[in-house]
XYZ file of C-alpha atoms in Angstrom:
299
model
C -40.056 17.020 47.503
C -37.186 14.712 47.756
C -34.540 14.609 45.189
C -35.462 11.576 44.048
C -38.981 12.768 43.399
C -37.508 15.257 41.421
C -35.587 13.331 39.121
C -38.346 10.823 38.906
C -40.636 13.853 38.126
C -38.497 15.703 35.532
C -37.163 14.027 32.366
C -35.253 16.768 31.441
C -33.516 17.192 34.907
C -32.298 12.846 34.618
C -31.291 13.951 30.883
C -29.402 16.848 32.112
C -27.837 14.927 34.920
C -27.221 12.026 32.762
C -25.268 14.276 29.602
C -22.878 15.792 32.650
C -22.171 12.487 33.612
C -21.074 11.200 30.114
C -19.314 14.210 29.068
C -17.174 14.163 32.114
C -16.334 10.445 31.103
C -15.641 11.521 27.662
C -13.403 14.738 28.817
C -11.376 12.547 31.280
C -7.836 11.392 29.696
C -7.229 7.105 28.773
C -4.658 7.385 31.367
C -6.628 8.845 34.169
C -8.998 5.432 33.922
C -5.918 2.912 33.629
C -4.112 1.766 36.968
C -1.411 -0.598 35.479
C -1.029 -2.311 38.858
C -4.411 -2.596 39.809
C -5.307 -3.790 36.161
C -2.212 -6.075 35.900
C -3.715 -8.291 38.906
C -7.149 -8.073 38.082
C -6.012 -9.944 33.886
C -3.088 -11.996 35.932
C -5.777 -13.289 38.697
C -8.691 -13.920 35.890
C -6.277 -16.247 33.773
C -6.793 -19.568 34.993
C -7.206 -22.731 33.786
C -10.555 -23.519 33.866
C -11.583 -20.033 32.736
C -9.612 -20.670 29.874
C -11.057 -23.420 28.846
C -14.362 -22.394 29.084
C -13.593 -19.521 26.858
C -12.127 -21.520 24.315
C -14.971 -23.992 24.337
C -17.578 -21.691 24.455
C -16.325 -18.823 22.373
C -13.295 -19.280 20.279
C -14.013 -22.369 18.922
C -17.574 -21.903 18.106
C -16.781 -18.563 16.584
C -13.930 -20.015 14.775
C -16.202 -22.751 13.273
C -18.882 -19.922 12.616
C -16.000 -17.746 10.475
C -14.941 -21.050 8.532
C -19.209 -21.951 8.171
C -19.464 -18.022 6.585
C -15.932 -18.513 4.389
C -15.650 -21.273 3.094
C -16.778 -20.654 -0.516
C -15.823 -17.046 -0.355
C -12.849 -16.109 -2.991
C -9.901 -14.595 -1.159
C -10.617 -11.705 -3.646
C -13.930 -10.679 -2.615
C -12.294 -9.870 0.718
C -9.924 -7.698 -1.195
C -11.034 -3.905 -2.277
C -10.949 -4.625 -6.593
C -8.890 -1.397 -6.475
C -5.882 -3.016 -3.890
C -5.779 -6.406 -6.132
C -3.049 -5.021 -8.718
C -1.264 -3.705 -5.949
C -1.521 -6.651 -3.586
C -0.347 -8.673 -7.118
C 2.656 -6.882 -8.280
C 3.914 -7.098 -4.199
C 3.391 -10.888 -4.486
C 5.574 -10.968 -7.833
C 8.055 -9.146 -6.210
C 8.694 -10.279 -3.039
C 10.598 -13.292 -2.041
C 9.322 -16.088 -0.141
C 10.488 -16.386 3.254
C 13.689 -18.853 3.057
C 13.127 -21.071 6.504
C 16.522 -20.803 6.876
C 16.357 -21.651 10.875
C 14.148 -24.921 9.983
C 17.322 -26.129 7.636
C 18.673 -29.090 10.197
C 15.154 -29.214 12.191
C 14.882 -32.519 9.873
C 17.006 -35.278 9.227
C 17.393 -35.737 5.579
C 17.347 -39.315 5.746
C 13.688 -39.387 7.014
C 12.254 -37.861 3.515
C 14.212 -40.186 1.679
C 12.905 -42.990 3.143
C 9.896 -41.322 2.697
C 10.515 -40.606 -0.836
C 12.541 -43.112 -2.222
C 9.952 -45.938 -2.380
C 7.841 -43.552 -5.066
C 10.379 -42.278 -7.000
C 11.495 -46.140 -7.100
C 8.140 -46.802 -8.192
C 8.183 -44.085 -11.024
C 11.529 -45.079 -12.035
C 10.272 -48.666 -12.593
C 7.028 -47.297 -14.479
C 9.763 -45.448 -16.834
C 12.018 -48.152 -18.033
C 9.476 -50.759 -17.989
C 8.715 -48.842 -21.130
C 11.984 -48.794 -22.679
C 12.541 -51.837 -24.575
C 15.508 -53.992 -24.156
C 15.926 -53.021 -20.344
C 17.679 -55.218 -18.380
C 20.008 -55.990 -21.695
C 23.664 -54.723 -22.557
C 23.633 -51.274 -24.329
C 24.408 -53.640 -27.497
C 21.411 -55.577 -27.352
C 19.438 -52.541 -26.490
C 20.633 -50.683 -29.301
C 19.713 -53.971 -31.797
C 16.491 -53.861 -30.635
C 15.987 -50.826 -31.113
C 17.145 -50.942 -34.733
C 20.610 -49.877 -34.382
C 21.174 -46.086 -35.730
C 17.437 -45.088 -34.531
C 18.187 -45.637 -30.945
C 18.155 -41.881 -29.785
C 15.422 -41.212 -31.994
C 13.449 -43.683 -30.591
C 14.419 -42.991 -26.501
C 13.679 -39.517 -27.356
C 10.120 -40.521 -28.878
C 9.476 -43.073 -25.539
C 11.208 -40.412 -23.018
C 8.732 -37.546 -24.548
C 5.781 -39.925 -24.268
C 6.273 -40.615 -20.782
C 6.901 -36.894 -19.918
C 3.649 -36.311 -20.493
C 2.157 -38.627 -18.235
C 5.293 -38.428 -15.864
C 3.687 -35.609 -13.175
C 0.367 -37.684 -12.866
C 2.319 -41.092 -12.504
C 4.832 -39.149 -9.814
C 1.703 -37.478 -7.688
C -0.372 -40.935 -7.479
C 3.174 -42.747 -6.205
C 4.327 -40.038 -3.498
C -0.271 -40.195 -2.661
C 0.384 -43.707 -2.290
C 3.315 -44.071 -0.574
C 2.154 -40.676 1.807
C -1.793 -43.263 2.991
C 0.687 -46.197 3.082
C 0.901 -47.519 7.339
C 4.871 -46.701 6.606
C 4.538 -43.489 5.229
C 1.804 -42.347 7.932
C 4.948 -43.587 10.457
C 7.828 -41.774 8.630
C 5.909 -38.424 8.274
C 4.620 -38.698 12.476
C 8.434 -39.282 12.885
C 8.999 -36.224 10.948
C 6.323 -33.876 12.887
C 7.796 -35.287 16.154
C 11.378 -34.646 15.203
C 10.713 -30.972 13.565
C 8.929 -29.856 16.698
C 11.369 -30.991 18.931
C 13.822 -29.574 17.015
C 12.030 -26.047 16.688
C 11.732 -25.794 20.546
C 15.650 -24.715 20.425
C 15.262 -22.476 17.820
C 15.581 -18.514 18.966
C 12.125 -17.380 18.370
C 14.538 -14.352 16.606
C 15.807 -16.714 13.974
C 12.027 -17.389 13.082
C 10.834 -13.755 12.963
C 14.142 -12.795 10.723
C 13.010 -14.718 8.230
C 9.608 -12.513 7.668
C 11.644 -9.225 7.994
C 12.245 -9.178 3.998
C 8.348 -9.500 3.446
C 7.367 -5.919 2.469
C 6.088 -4.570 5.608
C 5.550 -0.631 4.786
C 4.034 -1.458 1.784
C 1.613 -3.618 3.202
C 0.594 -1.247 6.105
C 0.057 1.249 3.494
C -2.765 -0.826 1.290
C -4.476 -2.152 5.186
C -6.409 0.955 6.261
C -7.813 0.275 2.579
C -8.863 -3.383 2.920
C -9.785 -3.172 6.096
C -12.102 0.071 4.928
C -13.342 -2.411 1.981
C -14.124 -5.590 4.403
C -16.222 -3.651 7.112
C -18.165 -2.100 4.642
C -19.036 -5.504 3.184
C -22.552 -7.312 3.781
C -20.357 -10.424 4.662
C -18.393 -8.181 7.909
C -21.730 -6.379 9.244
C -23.104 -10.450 9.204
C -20.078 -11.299 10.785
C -20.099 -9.477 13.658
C -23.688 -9.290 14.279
C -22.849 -13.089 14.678
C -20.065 -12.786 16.668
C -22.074 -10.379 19.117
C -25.171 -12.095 19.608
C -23.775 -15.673 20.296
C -21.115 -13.875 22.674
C -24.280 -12.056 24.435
C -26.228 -15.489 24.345
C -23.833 -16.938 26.430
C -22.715 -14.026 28.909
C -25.418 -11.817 28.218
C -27.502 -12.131 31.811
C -24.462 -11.987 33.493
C -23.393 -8.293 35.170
C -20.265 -7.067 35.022
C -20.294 -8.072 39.022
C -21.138 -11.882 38.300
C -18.238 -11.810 35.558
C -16.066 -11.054 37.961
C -16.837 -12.975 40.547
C -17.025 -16.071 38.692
C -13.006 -15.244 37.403
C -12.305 -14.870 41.139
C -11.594 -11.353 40.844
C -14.505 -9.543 42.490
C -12.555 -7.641 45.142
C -10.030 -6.228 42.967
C -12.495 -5.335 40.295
C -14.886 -3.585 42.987
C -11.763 -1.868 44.485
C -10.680 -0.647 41.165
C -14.001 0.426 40.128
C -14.027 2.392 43.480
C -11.015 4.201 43.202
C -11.501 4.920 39.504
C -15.651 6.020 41.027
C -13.825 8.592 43.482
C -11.586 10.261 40.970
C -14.885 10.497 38.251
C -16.828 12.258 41.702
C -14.336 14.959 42.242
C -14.174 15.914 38.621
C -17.744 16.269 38.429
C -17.845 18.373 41.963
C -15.356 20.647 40.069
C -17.727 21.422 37.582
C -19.965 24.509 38.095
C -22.297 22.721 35.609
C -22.696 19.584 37.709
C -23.219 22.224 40.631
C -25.787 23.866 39.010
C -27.788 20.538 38.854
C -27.505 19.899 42.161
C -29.063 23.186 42.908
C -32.060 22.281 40.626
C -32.702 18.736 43.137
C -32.015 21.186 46.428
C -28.815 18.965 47.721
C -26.771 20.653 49.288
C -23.254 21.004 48.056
């Protein structure tokens, strides 16, 4: 009887055979299956354009729309443990928002206030159109508003338009923001601020998070991220996530995968060298000997 009879014969035998295999995978060291090199021109070959792309259109963005889809009505604190939100609250109160120091002159001034000014104009107008005797001298402003009651009565008009003042402000800066010249003035601004941030040392940008409490943060994370995966809404999630990646690439072998990133050869030698070094482990191992013994190969 052949040894492939034999394994085809005896369950136990393939299960044996199969358990020496896997354990041998699971003894070996991370660093015995990594080859920077080889690895480093297998990812470098596999980015290209096209494949790219193709990954964005067929996986990030659909999986982006499908995490948006899932939580969009979700409150930010149902993806919080209850017990972190005190925590996560008193760092908020505490910590200081990050300054944007390095975007200070990535803006002309002048652009918001000619963005501005036309609203607060507006507002301004709205204001002492309800003042009488605007547009008079103080005199006959103060006559018509009965002489000695003149504060009084500013104070009673100023008050009453206080109240309304934010509303008035927000529907002016609205209005002036869907205007065709505000549209231009803010694309002016967009253009100008990222043309401005391309000089800026990417350092300047990350020293303005450094303040943010860091250590504090990585000490509540292992907690939330505990909370979320235990959550209905992350086991949905990435059953999600899995089956549209597998609907996609799932009748595709590893072989095809890598053929199509134009990687094939480098992947197969890899595989090979990584094959030979997995071989001689297992030949070292009176165990895997043993089996052989049980299928008659000679060793």
């Amino acid at each position: 009887m052949s040894a492939t009879e034999r394994l085809r014969g005896n369950e136990e035998l393939r299960r044996e055979g199969v358990s020496l295999v896997v354990d041998t995978l699971l003894r070996r060291k991370l660093a015995d299956y990594v080859d920077v090199s080889g690895l480093t021109r297998i990812v470098l070959s596999s980015v290209r354009e096209d494949l790219v792309a193709r990954g964005l259109e067929e996986h990030v963005r659909p999986g982006v729309a499908r995490l948006y889809a899932r939580l969009k009505t979700v409150p930010v604190g149902d993806l919080l443990p209850e017990a972190t939100h005190s925590r996560l609250t008193e760092l908020a109160a505490q910590t200081p928002f990050p300054r944007f120091v390095w975007a200070k002159d990535t803006i002309d001034p002048s652009l918001f206030r000619k963005l501005f000014a036309p609203s607060l104009q507006e507002w301004l107008l709205q204001f002492l159109g309800r003042l009488p005797g605007v547009g008079g001298l103080a005199g006959a402003f103060a006559k018509r508003m009965g002489g000695g009651g003149v504060r009084e009565r500013l104070g009673a008009i100023t008050g009453e338009f206080s109240r309304s003042a934010m509303g008035s402000l927000r529907e002016a800066i609205a209005s002036r923001l869907a205007s065709d010249e505000g549209q231009e003035v803010l694309a002016e601004i967009r253009r100008q601020a990222f043309a401005n941030t391309l000089a800026v040392p990417v350092g300047a940008i990350l020293d303005d998070w450094a303040p943010l409490p860091w250590d504090d943060l990585a000490a509540i994370a292992p907690e939330v991220a505990a909370g979320f995966v235990k959550t209905q809404l992350a086991e949905a999630w990435i059953r999600e996530e899995l089956e549209a990646f597998l609907a996609v690439e799932g009748e595709k072998s590893v072989e095809m995968l890598a053929e199509e990133a134009g990687v094939l050869p480098e992947v197969r030698a890899y595989f090979r060298v990584q094959g030979e070094a997995l071989i001689e482990t297992l030949l070292a191992d009176p165990r895997f000997s043993s089996w052989l013994d049980q299928l008659g190969i000679a060793r």
